[in-house]
C-alpha cells in the first residue's frame, strides 16, 4: 500500500459505532478538531492478530480526552471490542491501528461546548517506522529547534493532536538535512524525546532515560523498562543534560511505531549499536508476540 493516499485506500473504518467503507469516513472542513486541535489519538500495533497492550492504549485515549475537556462517548470495553473486530475484518495479522476522537462541527470558535465528540478507528499494514537497513545500523538524529513545552502551558500528559505540530516541523527539518528524525529538548534545555518516540541511553551497563514530566511516558517505554529490569539491568529515570550525550555509549528509541530502534548519531554525538540495545530489541519483539500457546499450555 506504499504510496497510496490514505483517503483512497480500501477496507473499512469504524466510525461512531459503525463500520463504513474507507472512502466514506469523512469530516467537514469546519470541524473543530481541524481548526483548534481538539483531538486525541492513539497508535497501536497488532502482532499475530493480537493488539499489544490494547487496554492500556484505550485507557490513555479516554484519559487524553478528559484532559482536553471532553468525554469519549464509548466505554473502554466498547472501544476494545471495536478494535478487535476491525482487525479481524481487515484480514490483517500484523497491523497498525489508529483510534482518534475529536470535536465536531456543531460550533465554530474557540469555545465548542456543544460539539459532538466523534470517534473513529482505522487499521492498516505499516512496517517499520524507520528504514529497516538504517535501523539495524542505527538511525541518525538532528537536534530540534523547537522544545517540548512547559506542562503549565500545554496538556503534556495527553496524546493530543495539537501537541504534534512542533514534532512535524522538527521531523521535516531533520529529514531535509538528511537525518531520520530529531531529538527534542524540553523547555528547560534538558533531553526530552524525539518527535514521536522516547529515548534511552546506555553507560557502563546502566540504562538512563529522561523523567517523563513534560512528555508522554510511552507504553513501549514502560514495556522496555520492565524488560530491562527483568534482565537485571539497572534503569535510571532522571534529568539528562545535552552535554552528557558525549559520554553515553549506546542510544535507542522506543515507541509503538518505532518499537526499539538503535541510534548511531545525535548531532555531534556518536553511539554504538551495543549488546544491551540488541538484547532489548530481541526481548521486545519476543514480548509483543501473542501468547496463545503459553496460555493453552498453562490451562492444560
Short mmCIF file of C-alpha atoms in Angstrom, two decimals:
data_model
loop_
_atom_site.label_atom_id
_atom_site.label_comp_id
_atom_site.label_asym_id
_atom_site.label_seq_id
_atom_site.Cartn_x
_atom_site.Cartn_y
_atom_site.Cartn_z
CA UNK A 1 0.00 0.00 0.00
CA UNK A 2 3.03 2.28 -0.06
CA UNK A 3 2.32 5.49 -1.93
CA UNK A 4 -1.49 5.15 -1.87
CA UNK A 5 -3.05 8.27 -0.28
CA UNK A 6 -4.77 7.47 2.98
CA UNK A 7 -8.13 8.79 1.76
CA UNK A 8 -8.08 6.42 -1.23
CA UNK A 9 -7.43 3.07 0.41
CA UNK A 10 -9.69 0.05 0.52
CA UNK A 11 -11.29 -1.52 3.56
CA UNK A 12 -13.44 -0.30 6.42
CA UNK A 13 -13.14 2.24 9.22
CA UNK A 14 -15.08 2.09 12.47
CA UNK A 15 -16.81 5.48 12.64
CA UNK A 16 -19.09 6.48 15.53
CA UNK A 17 -20.17 2.93 16.21
CA UNK A 18 -20.50 1.65 12.64
CA UNK A 19 -18.20 0.06 10.09
CA UNK A 20 -18.20 2.25 7.00
CA UNK A 21 -16.33 1.98 3.68
CA UNK A 22 -12.88 3.54 3.97
CA UNK A 23 -13.65 6.28 1.43
CA UNK A 24 -16.81 7.31 3.29
CA UNK A 25 -15.07 8.08 6.61
CA UNK A 26 -15.08 11.86 6.20
CA UNK A 27 -15.35 15.01 8.30
CA UNK A 28 -16.47 18.51 7.34
CA UNK A 29 -13.90 21.20 6.59
CA UNK A 30 -15.27 23.23 9.52
CA UNK A 31 -14.65 20.51 12.07
CA UNK A 32 -13.41 21.99 15.35
CA UNK A 33 -10.64 19.41 15.68
CA UNK A 34 -9.10 20.59 12.40
CA UNK A 35 -9.10 24.29 13.31
CA UNK A 36 -8.34 24.20 17.03
CA UNK A 37 -6.54 20.90 17.64
CA UNK A 38 -9.31 19.49 19.84
CA UNK A 39 -8.42 15.92 19.01
CA UNK A 40 -6.72 12.99 20.75
CA UNK A 41 -5.48 9.74 19.29
CA UNK A 42 -3.58 6.52 19.89
CA UNK A 43 -1.19 4.37 17.88
CA UNK A 44 -1.24 0.61 18.42
CA UNK A 45 0.33 -2.42 16.79
CA UNK A 46 -1.11 -5.86 16.31
CA UNK A 47 1.22 -8.84 16.17
CA UNK A 48 -0.06 -12.21 15.09
CA UNK A 49 -3.63 -10.98 15.23
CA UNK A 50 -3.41 -9.63 18.79
CA UNK A 51 -3.25 -5.89 19.61
CA UNK A 52 -0.37 -5.33 22.02
CA UNK A 53 -1.41 -3.70 25.33
CA UNK A 54 -4.75 -2.69 23.83
CA UNK A 55 -6.38 -1.93 27.17
CA UNK A 56 -3.57 0.43 28.18
CA UNK A 57 -3.84 2.34 24.91
CA UNK A 58 -7.62 2.64 25.18
CA UNK A 59 -7.42 3.85 28.78
CA UNK A 60 -4.93 6.52 27.70
CA UNK A 61 -7.19 7.60 24.83
CA UNK A 62 -10.10 8.12 27.23
CA UNK A 63 -7.84 9.91 29.72
CA UNK A 64 -6.45 12.17 26.98
CA UNK A 65 -10.00 13.20 26.05
CA UNK A 66 -10.76 14.02 29.67
CA UNK A 67 -7.63 16.18 29.87
CA UNK A 68 -8.85 18.09 26.81
CA UNK A 69 -12.22 18.55 28.50
CA UNK A 70 -14.39 16.05 26.67
CA UNK A 71 -15.81 12.62 27.36
CA UNK A 72 -15.46 9.95 24.70
CA UNK A 73 -19.00 8.54 24.25
CA UNK A 74 -17.96 4.88 24.33
CA UNK A 75 -16.73 2.70 27.15
CA UNK A 76 -13.28 1.17 27.15
CA UNK A 77 -14.89 -2.23 26.60
CA UNK A 78 -16.77 -0.97 23.54
CA UNK A 79 -13.65 0.60 22.06
CA UNK A 80 -11.58 -2.53 22.69
CA UNK A 81 -14.22 -4.72 21.07
CA UNK A 82 -14.44 -2.39 18.07
CA UNK A 83 -10.68 -2.52 17.55
CA UNK A 84 -10.54 -6.30 17.77
CA UNK A 85 -13.42 -6.64 15.31
CA UNK A 86 -11.89 -4.10 12.93
CA UNK A 87 -8.61 -6.01 12.94
CA UNK A 88 -10.43 -9.26 12.21
CA UNK A 89 -12.49 -7.68 9.40
CA UNK A 90 -9.34 -6.18 7.84
CA UNK A 91 -7.85 -9.62 7.29
CA UNK A 92 -4.52 -8.33 8.62
CA UNK A 93 -2.46 -10.21 11.18
CA UNK A 94 0.33 -7.69 11.74
CA UNK A 95 -1.08 -4.19 11.56
CA UNK A 96 -1.19 -0.66 12.93
CA UNK A 97 -4.37 0.76 14.47
CA UNK A 98 -5.24 4.43 14.89
CA UNK A 99 -8.16 5.37 17.17
CA UNK A 100 -8.94 9.09 17.11
CA UNK A 101 -11.54 11.27 18.86
CA UNK A 102 -12.35 14.87 18.03
CA UNK A 103 -14.83 17.71 18.48
CA UNK A 104 -17.15 18.04 15.52
CA UNK A 105 -18.60 20.93 13.52
CA UNK A 106 -21.69 21.98 15.52
CA UNK A 107 -19.95 25.13 16.78
CA UNK A 108 -17.07 27.03 15.19
CA UNK A 109 -14.96 29.13 17.52
CA UNK A 110 -12.58 28.67 20.39
CA UNK A 111 -15.49 27.59 22.58
CA UNK A 112 -17.22 24.43 21.40
CA UNK A 113 -19.16 23.19 24.42
CA UNK A 114 -21.99 21.64 22.39
CA UNK A 115 -19.92 19.92 19.71
CA UNK A 116 -20.35 16.20 19.24
CA UNK A 117 -17.39 14.05 20.19
CA UNK A 118 -16.69 11.81 17.22
CA UNK A 119 -14.61 8.65 17.33
CA UNK A 120 -13.05 6.67 14.50
CA UNK A 121 -10.67 3.72 14.30
CA UNK A 122 -8.59 2.81 11.25
CA UNK A 123 -6.38 -0.20 10.68
CA UNK A 124 -3.70 -0.73 8.05
CA UNK A 125 -0.45 -2.51 7.34
CA UNK A 126 2.51 -0.43 8.48
CA UNK A 127 6.04 -1.84 8.54
CA UNK A 128 8.97 -0.42 10.49
CA UNK A 129 8.69 3.33 11.18
CA UNK A 130 12.29 3.81 10.05
CA UNK A 131 14.11 2.37 7.06
CA UNK A 132 14.96 -1.26 8.01
CA UNK A 133 18.57 -1.08 6.76
CA UNK A 134 19.21 2.21 8.56
CA UNK A 135 17.50 0.90 11.68
CA UNK A 136 19.86 -2.07 12.03
CA UNK A 137 22.97 0.09 11.93
CA UNK A 138 21.44 2.91 13.98
CA UNK A 139 19.50 5.92 12.72
CA UNK A 140 20.83 9.46 12.67
CA UNK A 141 19.08 12.26 14.59
CA UNK A 142 19.37 16.03 14.32
CA UNK A 143 18.83 18.39 17.24
CA UNK A 144 15.40 20.01 17.01
CA UNK A 145 14.95 23.76 17.14
CA UNK A 146 11.62 23.52 18.97
CA UNK A 147 11.32 22.26 22.53
CA UNK A 148 8.71 20.32 24.46
CA UNK A 149 6.57 22.89 26.28
CA UNK A 150 6.26 23.60 29.97
CA UNK A 151 3.35 21.48 31.32
CA UNK A 152 1.89 24.71 32.72
CA UNK A 153 1.43 25.92 29.12
CA UNK A 154 0.17 22.74 27.42
CA UNK A 155 -1.55 19.47 28.42
CA UNK A 156 1.61 17.43 28.02
CA UNK A 157 0.20 14.25 29.58
CA UNK A 158 -2.45 13.94 26.83
CA UNK A 159 -1.77 12.36 23.46
CA UNK A 160 -3.29 15.42 21.84
CA UNK A 161 -3.03 16.07 18.12
CA UNK A 162 -2.15 19.75 18.55
CA UNK A 163 0.99 18.94 20.50
CA UNK A 164 2.44 17.21 17.45
CA UNK A 165 2.61 20.36 15.34
CA UNK A 166 6.16 21.14 16.54
CA UNK A 167 7.04 17.48 16.03
CA UNK A 168 6.06 17.63 12.36
CA UNK A 169 8.07 20.82 11.90
CA UNK A 170 11.10 19.29 13.62
CA UNK A 171 10.97 16.00 11.72
CA UNK A 172 10.56 17.75 8.36
CA UNK A 173 13.57 19.95 9.07
CA UNK A 174 15.65 16.94 10.15
CA UNK A 175 14.72 14.96 7.04
CA UNK A 176 15.59 17.94 4.83
CA UNK A 177 19.07 17.77 6.36
CA UNK A 178 19.43 14.05 5.69
CA UNK A 179 18.52 12.80 9.19
CA UNK A 180 15.85 10.25 10.09
CA UNK A 181 14.39 12.26 12.98
CA UNK A 182 15.17 14.91 15.58
CA UNK A 183 15.85 14.89 19.31
CA UNK A 184 13.87 17.49 21.23
CA UNK A 185 14.88 19.19 24.45
CA UNK A 186 12.32 20.36 26.99
CA UNK A 187 11.65 23.99 27.87
CA UNK A 188 14.43 23.85 30.48
CA UNK A 189 17.02 22.64 27.99
CA UNK A 190 17.04 19.02 29.23
CA UNK A 191 16.92 15.99 26.92
CA UNK A 192 13.25 15.04 26.39
CA UNK A 193 12.31 12.77 23.45
CA UNK A 194 12.26 12.59 19.67
CA UNK A 195 9.33 13.77 17.57
CA UNK A 196 7.46 10.51 18.12
CA UNK A 197 9.42 8.25 20.48
CA UNK A 198 11.05 8.11 23.89
CA UNK A 199 14.83 7.92 24.19
CA UNK A 200 17.19 5.74 26.24
CA UNK A 201 20.95 5.86 26.72
CA UNK A 202 23.43 3.26 27.98
CA UNK A 203 26.57 3.87 30.02
CA UNK A 204 28.56 1.27 31.96
CA UNK A 205 25.73 -1.26 31.67
CA UNK A 206 23.08 1.12 33.10
CA UNK A 207 20.05 2.47 31.22
CA UNK A 208 19.35 6.20 31.51
CA UNK A 209 16.12 7.81 30.30
CA UNK A 210 14.63 11.28 30.86
CA UNK A 211 11.95 11.75 33.50
CA UNK A 212 8.64 12.00 31.63
CA UNK A 213 7.39 15.17 33.30
CA UNK A 214 6.58 17.17 30.17
CA UNK A 215 6.01 14.49 27.54
CA UNK A 216 4.26 11.13 27.29
CA UNK A 217 5.69 8.26 29.31
CA UNK A 218 5.14 5.84 26.46
CA UNK A 219 3.59 2.41 26.77
CA UNK A 220 6.50 0.93 24.82
CA UNK A 221 8.86 2.82 27.13
CA UNK A 222 7.17 1.18 30.12
CA UNK A 223 7.44 -2.26 28.48
CA UNK A 224 11.16 -1.84 27.78
CA UNK A 225 11.87 -0.62 31.31
CA UNK A 226 10.20 -3.77 32.66
CA UNK A 227 12.12 -5.98 30.23
CA UNK A 228 15.41 -4.36 31.22
CA UNK A 229 14.72 -4.81 34.93
CA UNK A 230 13.80 -8.46 34.30
CA UNK A 231 17.29 -8.83 32.82
CA UNK A 232 18.83 -7.28 35.91
CA UNK A 233 19.72 -4.09 34.04
CA UNK A 234 19.57 -1.00 36.23
CA UNK A 235 17.27 1.73 34.90
CA UNK A 236 17.66 5.34 36.00
CA UNK A 237 14.89 7.80 35.14
CA UNK A 238 16.48 11.20 35.63
CA UNK A 239 17.24 14.64 34.27
CA UNK A 240 19.71 14.34 31.38
CA UNK A 241 21.67 17.35 30.14
CA UNK A 242 22.54 17.53 26.41
CA UNK A 243 26.28 17.54 27.06
CA UNK A 244 26.00 14.19 28.86
CA UNK A 245 25.38 12.54 25.50
CA UNK A 246 29.11 12.78 24.83
CA UNK A 247 29.71 10.10 27.49
CA UNK A 248 26.92 7.65 26.65
CA UNK A 249 27.91 4.51 24.76
CA UNK A 250 24.58 3.44 23.28
CA UNK A 251 21.26 5.06 22.45
CA UNK A 252 17.90 3.75 21.28
CA UNK A 253 14.32 4.90 20.82
CA UNK A 254 11.08 3.27 21.94
CA UNK A 255 7.54 3.70 20.65
CA UNK A 256 4.65 1.77 19.18
CA UNK A 257 5.69 2.74 15.66
CA UNK A 258 9.45 2.80 16.32
CA UNK A 259 9.41 -0.35 18.53
CA UNK A 260 13.06 -0.46 19.72
CA UNK A 261 15.26 1.43 17.26
CA UNK A 262 19.02 1.92 17.73
CA UNK A 263 20.54 5.37 17.27
CA UNK A 264 24.06 5.88 15.93
CA UNK A 265 24.19 9.69 15.92
CA UNK A 266 22.56 12.70 17.54
CA UNK A 267 24.03 15.92 16.20
CA UNK A 268 27.73 15.80 17.16
CA UNK A 269 27.35 12.73 19.41
CA UNK A 270 28.06 9.15 18.29
CA UNK A 271 26.84 5.82 19.67
CA UNK A 272 27.37 2.12 19.01
CA UNK A 273 24.65 -0.45 18.49
CA UNK A 274 25.75 -2.44 21.52
CA UNK A 275 24.75 -5.60 23.32
CA UNK A 276 22.14 -4.07 25.63
CA UNK A 277 20.40 -2.38 22.71
CA UNK A 278 20.38 -5.57 20.64
CA UNK A 279 19.18 -7.62 23.61
CA UNK A 280 16.26 -5.30 24.31
CA UNK A 281 15.33 -5.22 20.62
CA UNK A 282 15.05 -9.02 20.71
CA UNK A 283 13.31 -9.08 24.09
CA UNK A 284 10.73 -6.57 22.89
CA UNK A 285 9.95 -8.48 19.71
CA UNK A 286 9.51 -11.62 21.79
CA UNK A 287 7.29 -9.78 24.28
CA UNK A 288 4.85 -8.46 21.69
CA UNK A 289 4.18 -11.84 20.11
CA UNK A 290 0.83 -13.38 21.10
CA UNK A 291 0.98 -15.78 24.00
CA UNK A 292 -1.76 -18.17 22.77
CA UNK A 293 0.40 -21.27 23.08
CA UNK A 294 1.62 -20.29 26.54
CA UNK A 295 -1.96 -19.74 27.74
CA UNK A 296 -3.06 -23.08 26.33
CA UNK A 297 -0.12 -24.84 27.95
CA UNK A 298 -0.90 -23.20 31.29
CA UNK A 299 -4.56 -24.20 31.00
CA UNK A 300 -3.60 -27.79 30.19
#
